[in-house]
Tab-separated table of C-alpha atoms in Angstrom:
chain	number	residue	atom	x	y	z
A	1112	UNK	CA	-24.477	5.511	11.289
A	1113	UNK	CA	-25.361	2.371	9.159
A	1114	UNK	CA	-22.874	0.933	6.507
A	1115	UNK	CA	-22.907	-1.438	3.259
A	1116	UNK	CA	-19.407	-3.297	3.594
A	1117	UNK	CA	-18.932	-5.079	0.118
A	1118	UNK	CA	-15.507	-7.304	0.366
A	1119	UNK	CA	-14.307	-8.602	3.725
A	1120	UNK	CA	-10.920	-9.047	2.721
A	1121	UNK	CA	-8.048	-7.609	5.059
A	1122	UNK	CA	-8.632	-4.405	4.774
A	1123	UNK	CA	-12.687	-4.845	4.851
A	1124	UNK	CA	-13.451	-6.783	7.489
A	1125	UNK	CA	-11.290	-4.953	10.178
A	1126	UNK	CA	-12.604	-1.512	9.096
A	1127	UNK	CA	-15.756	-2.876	9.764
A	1128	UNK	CA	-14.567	-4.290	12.652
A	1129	UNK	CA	-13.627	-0.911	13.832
A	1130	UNK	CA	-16.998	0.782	12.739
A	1131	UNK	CA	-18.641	-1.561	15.136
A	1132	UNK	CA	-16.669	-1.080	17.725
A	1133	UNK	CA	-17.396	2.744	17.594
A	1134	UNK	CA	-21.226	1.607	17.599
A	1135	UNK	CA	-22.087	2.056	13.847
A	1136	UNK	CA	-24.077	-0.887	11.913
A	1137	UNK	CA	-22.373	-2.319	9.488
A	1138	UNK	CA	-24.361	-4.591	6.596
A	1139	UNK	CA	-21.146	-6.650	5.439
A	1140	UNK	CA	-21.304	-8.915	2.051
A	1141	UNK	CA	-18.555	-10.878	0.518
A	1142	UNK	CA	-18.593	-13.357	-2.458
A	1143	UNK	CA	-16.962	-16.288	0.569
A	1144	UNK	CA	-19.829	-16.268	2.869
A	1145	UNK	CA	-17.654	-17.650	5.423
A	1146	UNK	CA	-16.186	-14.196	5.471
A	1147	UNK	CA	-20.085	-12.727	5.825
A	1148	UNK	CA	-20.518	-15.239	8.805
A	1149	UNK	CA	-17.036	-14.525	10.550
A	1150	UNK	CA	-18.198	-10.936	10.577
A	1151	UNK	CA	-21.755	-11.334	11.367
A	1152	UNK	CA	-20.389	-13.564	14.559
A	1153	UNK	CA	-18.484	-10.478	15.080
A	1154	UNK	CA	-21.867	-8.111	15.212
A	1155	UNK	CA	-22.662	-7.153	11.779
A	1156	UNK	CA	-25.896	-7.665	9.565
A	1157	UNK	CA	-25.173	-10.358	7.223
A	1158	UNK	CA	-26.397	-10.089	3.270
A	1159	UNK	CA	-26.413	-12.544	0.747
A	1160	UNK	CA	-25.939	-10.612	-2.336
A	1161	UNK	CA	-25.864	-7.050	-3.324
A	1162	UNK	CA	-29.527	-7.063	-3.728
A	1163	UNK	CA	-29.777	-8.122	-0.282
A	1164	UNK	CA	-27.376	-5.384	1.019
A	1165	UNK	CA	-28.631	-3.207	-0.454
A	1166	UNK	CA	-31.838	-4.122	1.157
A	1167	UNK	CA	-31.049	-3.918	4.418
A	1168	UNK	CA	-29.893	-0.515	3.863
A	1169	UNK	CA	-32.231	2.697	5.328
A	1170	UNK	CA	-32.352	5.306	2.370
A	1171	UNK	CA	-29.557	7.554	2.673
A	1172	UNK	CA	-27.631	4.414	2.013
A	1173	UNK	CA	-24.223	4.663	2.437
A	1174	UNK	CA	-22.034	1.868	0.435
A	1175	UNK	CA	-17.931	1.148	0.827
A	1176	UNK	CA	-16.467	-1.042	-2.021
A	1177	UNK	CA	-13.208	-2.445	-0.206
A	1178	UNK	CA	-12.188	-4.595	-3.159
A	1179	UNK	CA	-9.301	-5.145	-5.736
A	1180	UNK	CA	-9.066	-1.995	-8.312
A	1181	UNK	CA	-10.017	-4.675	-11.152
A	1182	UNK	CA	-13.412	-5.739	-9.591
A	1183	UNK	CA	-14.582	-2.283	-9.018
A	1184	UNK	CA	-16.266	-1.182	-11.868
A	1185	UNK	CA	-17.861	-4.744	-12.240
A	1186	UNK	CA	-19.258	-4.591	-8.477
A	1187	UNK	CA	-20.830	-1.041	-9.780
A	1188	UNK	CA	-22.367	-2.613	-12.147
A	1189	UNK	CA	-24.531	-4.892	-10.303
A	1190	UNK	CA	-25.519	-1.718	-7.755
A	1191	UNK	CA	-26.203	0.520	-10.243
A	1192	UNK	CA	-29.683	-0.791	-10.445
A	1193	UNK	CA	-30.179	-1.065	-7.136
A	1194	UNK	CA	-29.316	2.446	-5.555
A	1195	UNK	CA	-31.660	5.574	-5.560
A	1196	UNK	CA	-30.798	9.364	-5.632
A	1197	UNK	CA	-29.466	10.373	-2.708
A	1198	UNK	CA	-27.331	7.373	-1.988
A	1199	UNK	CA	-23.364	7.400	-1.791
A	1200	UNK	CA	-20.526	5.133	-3.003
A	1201	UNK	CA	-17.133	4.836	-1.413
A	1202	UNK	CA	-14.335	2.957	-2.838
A	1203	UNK	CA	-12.010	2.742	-0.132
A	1204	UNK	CA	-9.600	0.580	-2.209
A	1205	UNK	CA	-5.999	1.248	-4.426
A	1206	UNK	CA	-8.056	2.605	-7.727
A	1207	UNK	CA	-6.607	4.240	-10.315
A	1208	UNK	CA	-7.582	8.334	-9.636
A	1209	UNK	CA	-8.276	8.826	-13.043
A	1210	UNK	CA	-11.163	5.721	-12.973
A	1211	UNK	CA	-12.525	7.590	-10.029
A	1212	UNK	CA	-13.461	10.633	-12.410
A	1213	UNK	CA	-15.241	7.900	-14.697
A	1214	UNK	CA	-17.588	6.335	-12.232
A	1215	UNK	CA	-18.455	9.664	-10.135
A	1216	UNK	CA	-19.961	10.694	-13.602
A	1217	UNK	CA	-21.592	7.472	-14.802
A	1218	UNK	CA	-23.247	7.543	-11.291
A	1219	UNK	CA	-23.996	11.348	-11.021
A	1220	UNK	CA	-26.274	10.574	-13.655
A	1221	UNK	CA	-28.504	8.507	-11.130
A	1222	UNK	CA	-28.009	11.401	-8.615
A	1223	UNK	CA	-25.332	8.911	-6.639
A	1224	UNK	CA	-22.532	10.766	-5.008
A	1225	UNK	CA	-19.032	8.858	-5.605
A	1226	UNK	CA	-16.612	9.500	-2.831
A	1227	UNK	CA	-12.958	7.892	-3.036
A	1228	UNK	CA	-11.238	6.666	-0.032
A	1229	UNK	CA	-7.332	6.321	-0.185
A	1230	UNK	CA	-6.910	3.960	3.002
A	1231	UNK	CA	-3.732	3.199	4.859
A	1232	UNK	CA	-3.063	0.890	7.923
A	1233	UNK	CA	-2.663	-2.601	6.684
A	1234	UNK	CA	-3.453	-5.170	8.766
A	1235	UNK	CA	-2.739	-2.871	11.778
A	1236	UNK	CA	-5.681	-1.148	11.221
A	1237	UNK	CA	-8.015	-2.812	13.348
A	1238	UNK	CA	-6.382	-1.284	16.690
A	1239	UNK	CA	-3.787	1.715	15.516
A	1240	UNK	CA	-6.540	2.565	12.993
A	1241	UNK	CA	-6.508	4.131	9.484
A	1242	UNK	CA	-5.315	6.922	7.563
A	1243	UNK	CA	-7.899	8.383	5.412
A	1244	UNK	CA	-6.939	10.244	2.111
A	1245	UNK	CA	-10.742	11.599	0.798
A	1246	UNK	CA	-11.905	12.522	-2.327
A	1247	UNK	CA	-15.157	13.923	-3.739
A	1248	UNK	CA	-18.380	16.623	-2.876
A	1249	UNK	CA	-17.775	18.426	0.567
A	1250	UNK	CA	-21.170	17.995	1.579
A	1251	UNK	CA	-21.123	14.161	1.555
A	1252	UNK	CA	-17.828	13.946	2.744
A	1253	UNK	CA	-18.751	16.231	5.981
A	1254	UNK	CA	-22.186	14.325	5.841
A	1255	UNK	CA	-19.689	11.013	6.594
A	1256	UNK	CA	-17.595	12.270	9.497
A	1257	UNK	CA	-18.443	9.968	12.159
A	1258	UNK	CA	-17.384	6.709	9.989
A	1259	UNK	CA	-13.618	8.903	9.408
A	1260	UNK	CA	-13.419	9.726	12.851
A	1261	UNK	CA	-14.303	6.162	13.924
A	1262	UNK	CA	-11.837	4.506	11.434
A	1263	UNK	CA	-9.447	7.363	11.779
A	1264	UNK	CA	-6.013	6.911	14.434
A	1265	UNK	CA	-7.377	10.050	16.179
A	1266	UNK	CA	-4.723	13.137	17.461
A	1267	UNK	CA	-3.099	11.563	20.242
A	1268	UNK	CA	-1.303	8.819	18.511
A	1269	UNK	CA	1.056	11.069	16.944
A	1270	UNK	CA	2.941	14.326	18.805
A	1271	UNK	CA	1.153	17.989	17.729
A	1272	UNK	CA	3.285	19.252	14.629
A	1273	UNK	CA	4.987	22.627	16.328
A	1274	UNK	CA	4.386	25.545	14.307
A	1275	UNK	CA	1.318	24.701	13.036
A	1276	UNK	CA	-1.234	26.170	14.952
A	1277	UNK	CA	-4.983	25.882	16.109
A	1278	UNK	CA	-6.047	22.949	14.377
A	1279	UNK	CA	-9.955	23.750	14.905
A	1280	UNK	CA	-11.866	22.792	12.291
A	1281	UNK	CA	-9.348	20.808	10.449
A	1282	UNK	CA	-9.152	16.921	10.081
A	1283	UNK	CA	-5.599	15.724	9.228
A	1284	UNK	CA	-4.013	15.657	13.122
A	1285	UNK	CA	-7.169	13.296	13.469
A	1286	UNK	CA	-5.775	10.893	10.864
A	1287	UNK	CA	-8.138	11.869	8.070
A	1288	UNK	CA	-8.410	14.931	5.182
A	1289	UNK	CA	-10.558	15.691	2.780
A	1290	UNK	CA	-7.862	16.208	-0.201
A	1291	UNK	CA	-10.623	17.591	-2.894
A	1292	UNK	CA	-12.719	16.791	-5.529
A	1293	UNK	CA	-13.605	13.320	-6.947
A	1294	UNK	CA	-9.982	11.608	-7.509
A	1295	UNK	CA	-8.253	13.712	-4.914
A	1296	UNK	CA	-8.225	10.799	-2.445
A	1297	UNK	CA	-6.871	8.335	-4.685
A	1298	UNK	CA	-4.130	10.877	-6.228
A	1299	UNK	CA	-2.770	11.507	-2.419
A	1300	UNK	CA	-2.826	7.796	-1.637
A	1301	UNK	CA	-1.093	6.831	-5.171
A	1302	UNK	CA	1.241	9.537	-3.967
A	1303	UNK	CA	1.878	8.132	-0.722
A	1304	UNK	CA	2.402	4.593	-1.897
A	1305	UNK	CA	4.700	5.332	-4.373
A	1306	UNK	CA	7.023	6.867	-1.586
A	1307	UNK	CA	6.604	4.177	0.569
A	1308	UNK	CA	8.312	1.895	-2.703
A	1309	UNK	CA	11.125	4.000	-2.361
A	1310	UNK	CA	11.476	4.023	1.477
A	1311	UNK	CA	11.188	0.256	1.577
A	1312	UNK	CA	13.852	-0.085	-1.030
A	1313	UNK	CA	15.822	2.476	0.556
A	1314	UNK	CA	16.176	0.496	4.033
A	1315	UNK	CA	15.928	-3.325	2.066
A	1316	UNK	CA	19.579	-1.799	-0.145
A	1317	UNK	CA	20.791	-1.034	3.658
A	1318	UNK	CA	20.553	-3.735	4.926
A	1319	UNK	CA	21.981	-5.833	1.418
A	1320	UNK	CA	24.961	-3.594	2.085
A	1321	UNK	CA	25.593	-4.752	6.159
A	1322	UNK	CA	24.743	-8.264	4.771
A	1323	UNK	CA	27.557	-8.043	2.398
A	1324	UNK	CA	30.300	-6.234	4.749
A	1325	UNK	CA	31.607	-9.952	5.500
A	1326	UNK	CA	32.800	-10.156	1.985
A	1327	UNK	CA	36.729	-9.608	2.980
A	1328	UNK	CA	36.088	-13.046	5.175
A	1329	UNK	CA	35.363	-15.461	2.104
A	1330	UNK	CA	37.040	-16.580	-0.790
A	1331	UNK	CA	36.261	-14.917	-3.958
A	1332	UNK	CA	36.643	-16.008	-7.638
A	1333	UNK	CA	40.040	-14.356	-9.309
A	1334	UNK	CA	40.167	-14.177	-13.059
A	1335	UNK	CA	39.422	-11.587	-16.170
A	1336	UNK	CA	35.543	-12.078	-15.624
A	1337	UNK	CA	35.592	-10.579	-12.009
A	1338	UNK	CA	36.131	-7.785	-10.470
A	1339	UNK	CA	38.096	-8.352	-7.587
A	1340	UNK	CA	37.240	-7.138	-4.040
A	1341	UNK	CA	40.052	-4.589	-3.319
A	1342	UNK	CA	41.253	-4.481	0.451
A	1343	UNK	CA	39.360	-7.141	1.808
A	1344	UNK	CA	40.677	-6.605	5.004
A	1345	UNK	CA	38.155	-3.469	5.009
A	1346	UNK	CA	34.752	-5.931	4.667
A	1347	UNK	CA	35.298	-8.210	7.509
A	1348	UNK	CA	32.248	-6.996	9.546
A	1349	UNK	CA	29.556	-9.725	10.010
A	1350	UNK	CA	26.710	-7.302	11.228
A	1351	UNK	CA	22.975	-9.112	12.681
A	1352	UNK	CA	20.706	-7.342	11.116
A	1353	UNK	CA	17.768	-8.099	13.251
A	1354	UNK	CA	19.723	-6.441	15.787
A	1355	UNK	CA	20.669	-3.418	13.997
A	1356	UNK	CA	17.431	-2.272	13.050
A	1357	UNK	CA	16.315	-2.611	16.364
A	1358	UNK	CA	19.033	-0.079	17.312
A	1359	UNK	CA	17.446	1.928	14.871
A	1360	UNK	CA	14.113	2.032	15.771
A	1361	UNK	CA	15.234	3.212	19.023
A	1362	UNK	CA	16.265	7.898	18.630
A	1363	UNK	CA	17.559	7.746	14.962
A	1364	UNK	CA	16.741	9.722	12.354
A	1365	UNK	CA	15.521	6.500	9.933
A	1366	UNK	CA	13.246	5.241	12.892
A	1367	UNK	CA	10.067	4.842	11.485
A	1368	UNK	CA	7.028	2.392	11.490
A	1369	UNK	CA	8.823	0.888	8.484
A	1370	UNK	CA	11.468	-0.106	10.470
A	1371	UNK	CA	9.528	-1.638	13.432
A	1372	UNK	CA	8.255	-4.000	10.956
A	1373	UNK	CA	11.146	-5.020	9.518
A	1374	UNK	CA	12.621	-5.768	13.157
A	1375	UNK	CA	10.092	-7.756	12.980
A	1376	UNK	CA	9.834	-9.466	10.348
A	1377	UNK	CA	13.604	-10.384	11.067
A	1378	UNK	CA	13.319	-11.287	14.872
A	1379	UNK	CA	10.513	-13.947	13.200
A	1380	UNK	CA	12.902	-14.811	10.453
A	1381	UNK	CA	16.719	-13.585	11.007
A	1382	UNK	CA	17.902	-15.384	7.939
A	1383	UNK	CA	14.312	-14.801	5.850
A	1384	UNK	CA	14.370	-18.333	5.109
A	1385	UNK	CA	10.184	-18.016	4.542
A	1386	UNK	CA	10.566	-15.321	1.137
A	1387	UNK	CA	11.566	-15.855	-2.147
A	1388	UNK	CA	12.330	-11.735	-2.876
A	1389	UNK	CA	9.633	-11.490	-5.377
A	1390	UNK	CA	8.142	-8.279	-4.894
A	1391	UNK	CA	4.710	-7.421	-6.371
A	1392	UNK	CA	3.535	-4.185	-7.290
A	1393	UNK	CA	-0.102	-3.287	-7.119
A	1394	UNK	CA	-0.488	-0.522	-9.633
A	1395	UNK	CA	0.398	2.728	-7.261
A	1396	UNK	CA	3.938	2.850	-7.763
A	1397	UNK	CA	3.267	2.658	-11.734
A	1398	UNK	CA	0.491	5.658	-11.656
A	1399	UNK	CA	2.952	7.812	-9.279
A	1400	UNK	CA	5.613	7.449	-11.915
A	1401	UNK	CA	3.021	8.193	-15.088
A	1402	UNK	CA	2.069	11.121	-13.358
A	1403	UNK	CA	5.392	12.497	-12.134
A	1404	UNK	CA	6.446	12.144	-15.981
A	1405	UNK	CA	3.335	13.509	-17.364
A	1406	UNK	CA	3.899	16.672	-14.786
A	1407	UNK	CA	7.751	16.836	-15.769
A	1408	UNK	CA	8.654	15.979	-11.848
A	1409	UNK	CA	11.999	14.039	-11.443
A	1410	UNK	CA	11.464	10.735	-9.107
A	1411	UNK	CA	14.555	8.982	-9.791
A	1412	UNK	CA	14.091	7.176	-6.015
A	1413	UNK	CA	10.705	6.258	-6.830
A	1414	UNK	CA	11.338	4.960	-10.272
A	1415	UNK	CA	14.310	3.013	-9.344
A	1416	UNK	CA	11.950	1.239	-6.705
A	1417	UNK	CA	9.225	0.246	-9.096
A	1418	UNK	CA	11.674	-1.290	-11.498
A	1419	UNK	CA	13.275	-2.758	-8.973
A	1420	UNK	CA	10.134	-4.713	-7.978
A	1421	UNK	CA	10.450	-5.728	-11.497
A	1422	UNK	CA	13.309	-7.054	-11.468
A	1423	UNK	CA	12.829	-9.228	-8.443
A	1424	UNK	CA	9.723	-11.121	-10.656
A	1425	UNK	CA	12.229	-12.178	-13.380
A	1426	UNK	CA	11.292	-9.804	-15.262
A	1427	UNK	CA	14.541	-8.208	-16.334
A	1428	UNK	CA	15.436	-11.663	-17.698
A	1429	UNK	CA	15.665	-10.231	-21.283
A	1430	UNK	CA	17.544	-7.407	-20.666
A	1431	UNK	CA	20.253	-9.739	-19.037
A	1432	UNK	CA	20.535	-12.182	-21.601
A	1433	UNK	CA	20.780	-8.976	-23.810
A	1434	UNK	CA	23.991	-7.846	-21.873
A	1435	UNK	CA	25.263	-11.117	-21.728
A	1436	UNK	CA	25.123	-11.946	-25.580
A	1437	UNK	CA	26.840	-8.652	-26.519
A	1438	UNK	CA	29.541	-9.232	-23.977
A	1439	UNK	CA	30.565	-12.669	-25.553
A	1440	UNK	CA	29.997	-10.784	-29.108
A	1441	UNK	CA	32.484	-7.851	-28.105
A	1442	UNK	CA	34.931	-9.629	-25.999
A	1443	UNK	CA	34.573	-13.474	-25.975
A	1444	UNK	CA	32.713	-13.509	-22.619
A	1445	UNK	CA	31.280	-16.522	-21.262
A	1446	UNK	CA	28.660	-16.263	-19.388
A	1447	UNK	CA	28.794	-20.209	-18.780
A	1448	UNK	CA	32.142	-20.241	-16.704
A	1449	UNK	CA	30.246	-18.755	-13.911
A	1450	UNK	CA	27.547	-20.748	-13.816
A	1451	UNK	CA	27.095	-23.296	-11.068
């Protein structure tokens, strides 16, 4: 099949990547036409603009939008024009479900289908290849099954689930499902991301806790301000962590692709000397939590993660000085005699 590929970022440029590797022709653009050439050099179509993409597209043209959620509606903007009935749209990117609803109609209205793309693989993409969370009309997403099954992992990388049956006719042991309607995609990827805030925090508080289980083997402040460490004999483990989660990639029950990267990220960097701890958040988490409130759904593991993010940008800096000042108000507390 042939492919528009607007933004070769990360996640753009290896999916087409992948696409050509499967045979498909992919018609990449980027704003850095370095990007376009790096591609092109790679076997793509190069354009120069969306005009020109758009160009060197065959009627049924078939456009992915693999950019930032904030750029999206802009970037539809300048196609809008250029795209006939018949045509299709895929944003493949982190937008907001509920903005998905929004465009399918604006470009319904120019007999456009809209298809939304939640996409997960990271950088890994390229060669494990991508999970594929689809919304929007059957009929164009079965009309655009050889570009899932080309970007998609494919059945064998992952054991048959026992129980559930002949999978014939169904998608999601091939890496790819076609959740629903327009904004199904998106919901099931906001979904997904949102848990994997909470996993990540989950095994990032772990290992905090075997950092700190040397705390019995250092001295520690004693006066009215601190709580002492009681039986300090009992923390006098000094645990390598890069070690420890590579015992636990290895048969136990919190092995995971999460933890393979963090092995790795510490066998690279045992004392992660090269990060700061400021953890951004992309918008995902945020819409998980609206919607679990708006739906009445506890998340207390995902909400703790999000705001935890937050607090790792400074941004709980009020709230502290908060606590602080009513400390000193209520009980003469100063802050100051702690401070290095």
């Amino acid at each position: 099949m042939q492919l528009g590929m607007i933004g070769l970022g990360r996640m753009g440029a290896n999916l087409a990547r992948r696409l050509l590797r499967a045979g498909h022709e992919v018609v990449a653009y980027d704003v850095n036409a370095e990007s376009v050439a790096e591609l092109a050099a790679d076997g793509a179509v190069g354009a120069s603009s969306l005009a020109d993409l758009v160009a060197r597209l065959a009627p049924q043209r078939t456009v992915w939008i693999m950019i930032p959620a904030g750029f999206v509606d802009g970037t539809l903007d300048g196609l809008v024009g250029l795209l006939d009935a018949g045509d299709t749209v895929i944003d493949g990117g982190n937008s907001y479900y509920r903005d998905d609803l929004g465009r399918a109609a604006r470009l319904g209205e120019l007999g456009v289908d809209y298809v939304d793309v939640g996409t997960s693989g990271g950088v890994w993409g390229l060669e494990r290849g991508y999970c594929l969370m689809i919304g929007g009309p059957e009929t164009t997403v079965r009309r655009l099954d050889p570009l899932w099954r080309a970007l998609a992992p494919g059945a064998g990388e992952a054991e048959p689930t026992a129980g559930r049956g002949e999978p014939a006719g169904r998608t999601a042991q091939d890496g790819y499902l076609h959740c629903g309607p327009t904004g199904a995609g998106h919901f099931v990827k906001m979904v997904h991301n949102g848990i994997e805030y909470g996993m990540m925090a989950s095994i990032a508080e772990g290992m905090a806790i075997l950092a700190g289980a040397d705390a019995g083997l250092t001295d520690h402040v004693v006066d009215a301000e601190t709580a002492p460490l009681r039986d300090p004999e009992n923390y006098r483990y000094r645990f390598d962590l890069g070690e420890v989660a590579e015992v636990w990639r290895r048969g136990s029950v919190v092995g995971s692709w999460l933890m393979d990267l963090t092995a790795s990220a510490l066998a690279a960097d045992p004392d992660l000397t090269g990060f700061s701890g400021r953890v951004s958040d992309s918008g995902e988490g945020r819409w998980t939590v609206l919607a679990a409130v708006e739906e009445g759904v506890p998340t207390p593991v995902i909400s703790a993660a999000l705001t935890s993010r937050f607090a790792s940008r400074g941004l709980d800096e009020v709230a502290s000085k908060i606590l602080s000042a009513q400390r000193a108000q209520f009980g003469g507390h100063d802050e100051r005699k702690h401070l290095d």
